[in-house]
mmCIF file of C-alpha atoms in Angstrom:
data_model
loop_
_atom_site.group_PDB
_atom_site.id
_atom_site.type_symbol
_atom_site.label_atom_id
_atom_site.label_comp_id
_atom_site.label_asym_id
_atom_site.label_seq_id
_atom_site.Cartn_x
_atom_site.Cartn_y
_atom_site.Cartn_z
ATOM 1 C CA MET A 283 0.000 0.000 0.000
ATOM 2 C CA ALA A 284 2.851 2.367 0.803
ATOM 3 C CA TYR A 285 4.460 1.752 -2.586
ATOM 4 C CA ARG A 286 1.195 2.077 -4.547
ATOM 5 C CA SER A 287 0.447 5.406 -2.882
ATOM 6 C CA SER A 288 3.981 6.842 -3.206
ATOM 7 C CA VAL A 289 4.778 9.275 -5.999
ATOM 8 C CA HIS A 290 7.384 7.869 -8.414
ATOM 9 C CA GLU A 291 10.399 10.057 -9.144
ATOM 10 C CA SER A 292 10.401 9.467 -12.922
ATOM 11 C CA THR A 293 6.665 9.515 -13.689
ATOM 12 C CA GLY A 294 5.620 12.090 -11.106
ATOM 13 C CA TYR A 295 2.541 10.037 -10.137
ATOM 14 C CA SER A 296 1.805 7.139 -7.841
ATOM 15 C CA PRO A 297 1.191 3.638 -9.311
ATOM 16 C CA SER A 298 -2.403 3.833 -8.089
ATOM 17 C CA MET A 299 -3.029 7.042 -10.010
ATOM 18 C CA LEU A 300 -1.550 5.577 -13.197
ATOM 19 C CA MET A 301 -3.568 2.378 -12.867
ATOM 20 C CA PHE A 302 -6.942 3.538 -11.584
ATOM 21 C CA GLY A 303 -6.923 7.284 -12.202
ATOM 22 C CA ARG A 304 -7.295 7.996 -8.478
ATOM 23 C CA GLU A 305 -5.412 7.598 -5.244
ATOM 24 C CA ILE A 306 -6.131 4.562 -3.069
ATOM 25 C CA GLU A 307 -7.873 4.825 0.279
ATOM 26 C CA LEU A 308 -5.395 4.914 3.108
ATOM 27 C CA PRO A 309 -5.972 3.748 6.694
ATOM 28 C CA VAL A 310 -6.483 7.363 7.691
ATOM 29 C CA ASP A 311 -9.501 7.494 5.373
ATOM 30 C CA LEU A 312 -11.016 4.508 7.146
ATOM 31 C CA LEU A 313 -10.448 6.054 10.572
ATOM 32 C CA TYR A 314 -11.773 9.541 9.887
ATOM 33 C CA GLY A 315 -13.993 8.923 6.877
ATOM 34 C CA GLN A 316 -14.138 10.598 3.489
ATOM 35 C CA PRO A 317 -14.178 14.389 3.205
ATOM 36 C CA PRO A 318 -17.596 15.960 2.549
ATOM 37 C CA GLN A 319 -18.588 15.827 -1.098
ATOM 38 C CA ILE A 320 -19.689 18.924 -2.984
ATOM 39 C CA SER A 321 -22.271 17.203 -5.135
ATOM 40 C CA ASP A 322 -24.421 14.094 -4.722
ATOM 41 C CA ASN A 323 -23.881 13.249 -8.381
ATOM 42 C CA ILE A 324 -20.136 12.651 -7.832
ATOM 43 C CA THR A 325 -20.217 9.073 -9.155
ATOM 44 C CA HIS A 326 -21.394 10.037 -12.635
ATOM 45 C CA GLN A 327 -18.950 12.911 -12.767
ATOM 46 C CA TYR A 328 -16.104 10.584 -11.762
ATOM 47 C CA LEU A 329 -16.936 8.084 -14.503
ATOM 48 C CA ALA A 330 -17.174 10.843 -17.106
ATOM 49 C CA LYS A 331 -13.731 12.202 -16.148
ATOM 50 C CA LEU A 332 -11.969 8.896 -15.529
ATOM 51 C CA ILE A 333 -10.883 8.025 -19.097
ATOM 52 C CA PRO A 334 -9.673 11.537 -20.082
ATOM 53 C CA ASN A 335 -7.911 11.779 -16.751
ATOM 54 C CA LEU A 336 -6.086 8.486 -17.357
ATOM 55 C CA TRP A 337 -5.001 9.551 -20.851
ATOM 56 C CA ARG A 338 -3.720 12.871 -19.542
ATOM 57 C CA ILE A 339 -1.797 11.256 -16.694
ATOM 58 C CA HIS A 340 -0.248 8.635 -18.982
ATOM 59 C CA ASN A 341 0.911 11.275 -21.471
ATOM 60 C CA ILE A 342 2.496 13.357 -18.722
ATOM 61 C CA ALA A 343 4.119 10.229 -17.258
ATOM 62 C CA ARG A 344 5.637 9.294 -20.625
ATOM 63 C CA GLU A 345 7.109 12.775 -21.032
ATOM 64 C CA LYS A 346 8.593 12.703 -17.537
ATOM 65 C CA MET A 347 10.004 9.210 -18.065
ATOM 66 C CA ALA A 348 11.741 10.344 -21.275
ATOM 67 C CA ALA A 349 13.210 13.345 -19.459
ATOM 68 C CA ALA A 350 14.334 11.149 -16.559
ATOM 69 C CA SER A 351 15.949 8.690 -18.979
ATOM 70 C CA ASN A 352 17.941 11.463 -20.646
ATOM 71 C CA ARG A 353 18.999 12.841 -17.274
ATOM 72 C CA GLN A 354 20.137 9.422 -16.041
ATOM 73 C CA LYS A 355 22.053 8.807 -19.277
ATOM 74 C CA GLN A 356 23.879 12.114 -18.899
ATOM 75 C CA GLN A 357 24.801 11.237 -15.332
ATOM 76 C CA TYR A 358 26.071 7.821 -16.445
ATOM 77 C CA ASP A 359 28.046 9.152 -19.417
ATOM 78 C CA HIS A 360 29.620 11.864 -17.274
ATOM 79 C CA LYS A 361 31.937 9.364 -15.551
ATOM 80 C CA ILE A 362 32.199 6.729 -18.266
ATOM 81 C CA TYR A 363 35.613 5.795 -19.629
ATOM 82 C CA ALA A 364 35.692 4.763 -23.301
ATOM 83 C CA HIS A 365 38.705 3.035 -24.806
ATOM 84 C CA GLN A 366 38.982 1.364 -28.195
ATOM 85 C CA TYR A 367 40.734 -2.008 -27.903
ATOM 86 C CA LYS A 368 42.170 -4.149 -30.685
ATOM 87 C CA VAL A 369 43.396 -7.719 -31.031
ATOM 88 C CA GLY A 370 46.626 -8.185 -29.093
ATOM 89 C CA ASP A 371 45.914 -5.585 -26.392
ATOM 90 C CA VAL A 372 46.387 -6.625 -22.777
ATOM 91 C CA VAL A 373 43.718 -5.674 -20.225
ATOM 92 C CA TRP A 374 42.613 -6.096 -16.642
ATOM 93 C CA VAL A 375 39.162 -7.604 -16.025
ATOM 94 C CA TYR A 376 36.799 -6.565 -13.229
ATOM 95 C CA ASN A 377 35.501 -9.568 -11.284
ATOM 96 C CA PRO A 378 32.897 -8.663 -8.610
ATOM 97 C CA SER A 379 32.544 -12.227 -7.298
ATOM 98 C CA LYS A 380 33.360 -12.805 -3.633
ATOM 99 C CA ALA A 381 35.921 -15.390 -2.608
ATOM 100 C CA LYS A 382 34.928 -17.700 0.205
ATOM 101 C CA GLY A 383 36.784 -17.037 3.425
ATOM 102 C CA LYS A 384 38.095 -13.612 2.361
ATOM 103 C CA SER A 385 36.868 -10.189 3.376
ATOM 104 C CA PRO A 386 35.357 -8.262 0.444
ATOM 105 C CA LYS A 387 37.147 -5.116 1.617
ATOM 106 C CA LEU A 388 40.564 -6.768 1.282
ATOM 107 C CA GLN A 389 39.818 -8.683 -1.918
ATOM 108 C CA CYS A 390 41.192 -7.425 -5.244
ATOM 109 C CA LYS A 391 38.400 -7.019 -7.787
ATOM 110 C CA TRP A 392 40.684 -6.853 -10.844
ATOM 111 C CA THR A 393 42.098 -10.054 -12.321
ATOM 112 C CA GLY A 394 44.447 -10.722 -15.174
ATOM 113 C CA PRO A 395 46.190 -9.760 -17.275
ATOM 114 C CA TYR A 396 44.106 -11.027 -20.204
ATOM 115 C CA LEU A 397 44.862 -10.899 -23.898
ATOM 116 C CA ILE A 398 42.240 -9.751 -26.423
ATOM 117 C CA ILE A 399 42.016 -12.388 -29.163
ATOM 118 C CA ALA A 400 38.882 -11.194 -31.009
ATOM 119 C CA VAL A 401 36.790 -8.033 -31.373
ATOM 120 C CA PHE A 402 33.093 -8.464 -32.143
ATOM 121 C CA THR A 403 31.887 -4.864 -31.686
ATOM 122 C CA ASP A 404 33.078 -1.713 -29.951
ATOM 123 C CA LEU A 405 31.678 -3.116 -26.699
ATOM 124 C CA ILE A 406 32.021 -6.921 -26.951
ATOM 125 C CA TYR A 407 35.414 -8.646 -26.897
ATOM 126 C CA LYS A 408 36.832 -12.149 -26.551
ATOM 127 C CA ILE A 409 39.735 -12.511 -24.126
ATOM 128 C CA GLN A 410 42.003 -15.296 -22.903
ATOM 129 C CA LYS A 411 44.359 -15.412 -19.920
ATOM 130 C CA SER A 412 46.858 -17.907 -21.320
ATOM 131 C CA GLU A 413 47.336 -19.970 -24.441
ATOM 132 C CA PHE A 414 45.501 -23.002 -23.063
ATOM 133 C CA SER A 415 42.968 -21.313 -20.771
ATOM 134 C CA ARG A 416 39.256 -20.880 -21.380
ATOM 135 C CA GLU A 417 38.103 -18.119 -23.750
ATOM 136 C CA ILE A 418 35.782 -15.475 -22.240
ATOM 137 C CA ILE A 419 33.409 -13.055 -23.978
ATOM 138 C CA ILE A 420 33.199 -9.836 -21.982
ATOM 139 C CA HIS A 421 31.805 -6.298 -22.131
ATOM 140 C CA HIS A 422 33.911 -3.188 -22.582
ATOM 141 C CA ASP A 423 32.900 -1.699 -19.211
ATOM 142 C CA ARG A 424 34.559 -4.554 -17.302
ATOM 143 C CA MET A 425 38.018 -3.956 -18.793
ATOM 144 C CA LYS A 426 40.787 -1.421 -18.399
ATOM 145 C CA PRO A 427 44.218 -1.264 -20.102
ATOM 146 C CA PHE A 428 47.115 -3.216 -18.596
ATOM 147 C CA ILE A 429 50.380 -1.294 -18.253
ATOM 148 C CA GLY A 430 53.507 -3.404 -17.849
ATOM 149 C CA SER A 431 55.430 -6.271 -19.375
ATOM 150 C CA PHE A 432 53.443 -9.200 -20.718
ATOM 151 C CA ASP A 433 54.490 -12.365 -22.549
ATOM 152 C CA ASN A 434 52.371 -12.133 -25.699
ATOM 153 C CA TRP A 435 51.897 -15.796 -26.555
ATOM 154 C CA LEU A 436 49.522 -14.872 -29.390
ATOM 155 C CA LEU A 437 52.386 -13.434 -31.459
ATOM 156 C CA LYS A 438 54.580 -16.429 -30.682
ATOM 157 C CA SER A 439 51.920 -18.900 -31.754
ATOM 158 C CA ASN A 440 51.415 -17.014 -35.028
ATOM 159 C CA ASN A 441 55.158 -17.006 -35.712
ATOM 160 C CA LYS A 442 55.463 -20.700 -34.902
ATOM 161 C CA SER A 443 52.597 -21.598 -37.214
ATOM 162 C CA SER A 444 54.106 -19.641 -40.094
ATOM 163 C CA VAL A 445 57.571 -21.151 -39.538
ATOM 164 C CA SER A 446 56.184 -24.676 -39.298
ATOM 165 C CA ILE A 447 54.400 -24.250 -42.632
ATOM 166 C CA PHE A 448 57.640 -23.291 -44.400
ATOM 167 C CA GLU A 449 59.604 -26.068 -42.696
ATOM 168 C CA THR A 450 57.141 -28.751 -43.714
ATOM 169 C CA ALA A 451 57.120 -27.415 -47.266
ATOM 170 C CA ASP A 452 60.953 -27.563 -47.467
ATOM 171 C CA GLU A 453 61.158 -31.010 -45.949
ATOM 172 C CA SER A 454 58.636 -32.394 -48.411
ATOM 173 C CA LEU A 455 60.975 -31.493 -51.289
ATOM 174 C CA TYR A 456 63.997 -33.437 -50.034
ATOM 175 C CA THR A 457 62.638 -36.283 -47.926
ATOM 176 C CA GLU A 458 61.995 -39.639 -49.514
ATOM 177 C CA GLU A 459 59.384 -42.106 -48.483
ATOM 178 C CA PRO A 460 61.018 -44.841 -46.374
ATOM 179 C CA GLU A 461 60.791 -48.388 -47.591
ATOM 180 C CA LYS A 462 58.386 -50.642 -45.790
ATOM 181 C CA GLU A 463 60.163 -53.376 -43.897
ATOM 182 C CA ASN A 464 58.732 -56.815 -43.261
ATOM 183 C CA ALA A 465 55.724 -56.178 -45.455
ATOM 184 C CA ASP A 466 54.959 -59.927 -45.577
ATOM 185 C CA TYR A 467 55.013 -60.276 -41.824
ATOM 186 C CA VAL A 468 51.591 -60.749 -40.286
ATOM 187 C CA LYS A 469 51.210 -60.450 -36.535
ATOM 188 C CA MET A 470 49.246 -63.372 -35.140
ATOM 189 C CA PRO A 471 46.854 -62.804 -32.228
ATOM 190 C CA ARG A 472 48.205 -63.869 -28.845
ATOM 191 C CA ARG A 473 46.338 -66.458 -26.821
ATOM 192 C CA SER A 474 45.432 -65.231 -23.377
ATOM 193 C CA ASN A 475 46.906 -67.013 -20.331
ATOM 194 C CA ARG A 476 43.979 -66.071 -18.128
ATOM 195 C CA HIS A 477 42.061 -69.065 -16.720
ATOM 196 C CA SER A 478 38.322 -68.690 -17.083
ATOM 197 C CA LYS A 479 36.048 -70.216 -14.474
ATOM 198 C CA PRO A 480 32.581 -71.373 -15.572
ATOM 199 C CA PRO A 481 29.540 -70.192 -13.571
ATOM 200 C CA ASP A 482 28.288 -72.308 -10.682
ATOM 201 C CA ARG A 483 25.165 -73.339 -12.575
ATOM 202 C CA PHE A 484 27.320 -75.208 -15.108
ATOM 203 C CA SER A 485 29.476 -77.013 -12.512
ATOM 204 C CA SER A 486 26.807 -79.587 -11.481
#
């Protein structure tokens, strides 16, 4: 009841007014009664004004919600930090999860460093902590640039793959196919030395 009768900051009206076109009856109304009415024909007047009143309130609420949305966006963008990342950049990642047995005040919320291995959009990235670790898709707001030395295994893996391609191509030019030895030899199956015991129902 307290929430339904409270005026919302964005809409400027209470949920009861937006839903029913009037305020709900509070306990104080039950204790002291309704205020004296001016006219006995108040019911018909209320029904005649209900629908226009609802339309007017809803229009005003929509305008106030749009203004509140713009104001909240400006407040959010005022402190936002935008940074364009690319493949190969090293970043920290914000991890709000709480470790068991550790005080949240003493726990470090930033983990890493992570390496960006793919860029989907300006806000969505794929990162990886090491060459054999799990890949993670993460939002831009949870990352910040890493400053320091980092062993970029992505560049090493690319160099190794390119070198291995040239090495295999060179070896294929000079290596000859070895002759097959003992081609007529056929390996016979070995008889097992394990002693099998028949079931009890076959022993009688």
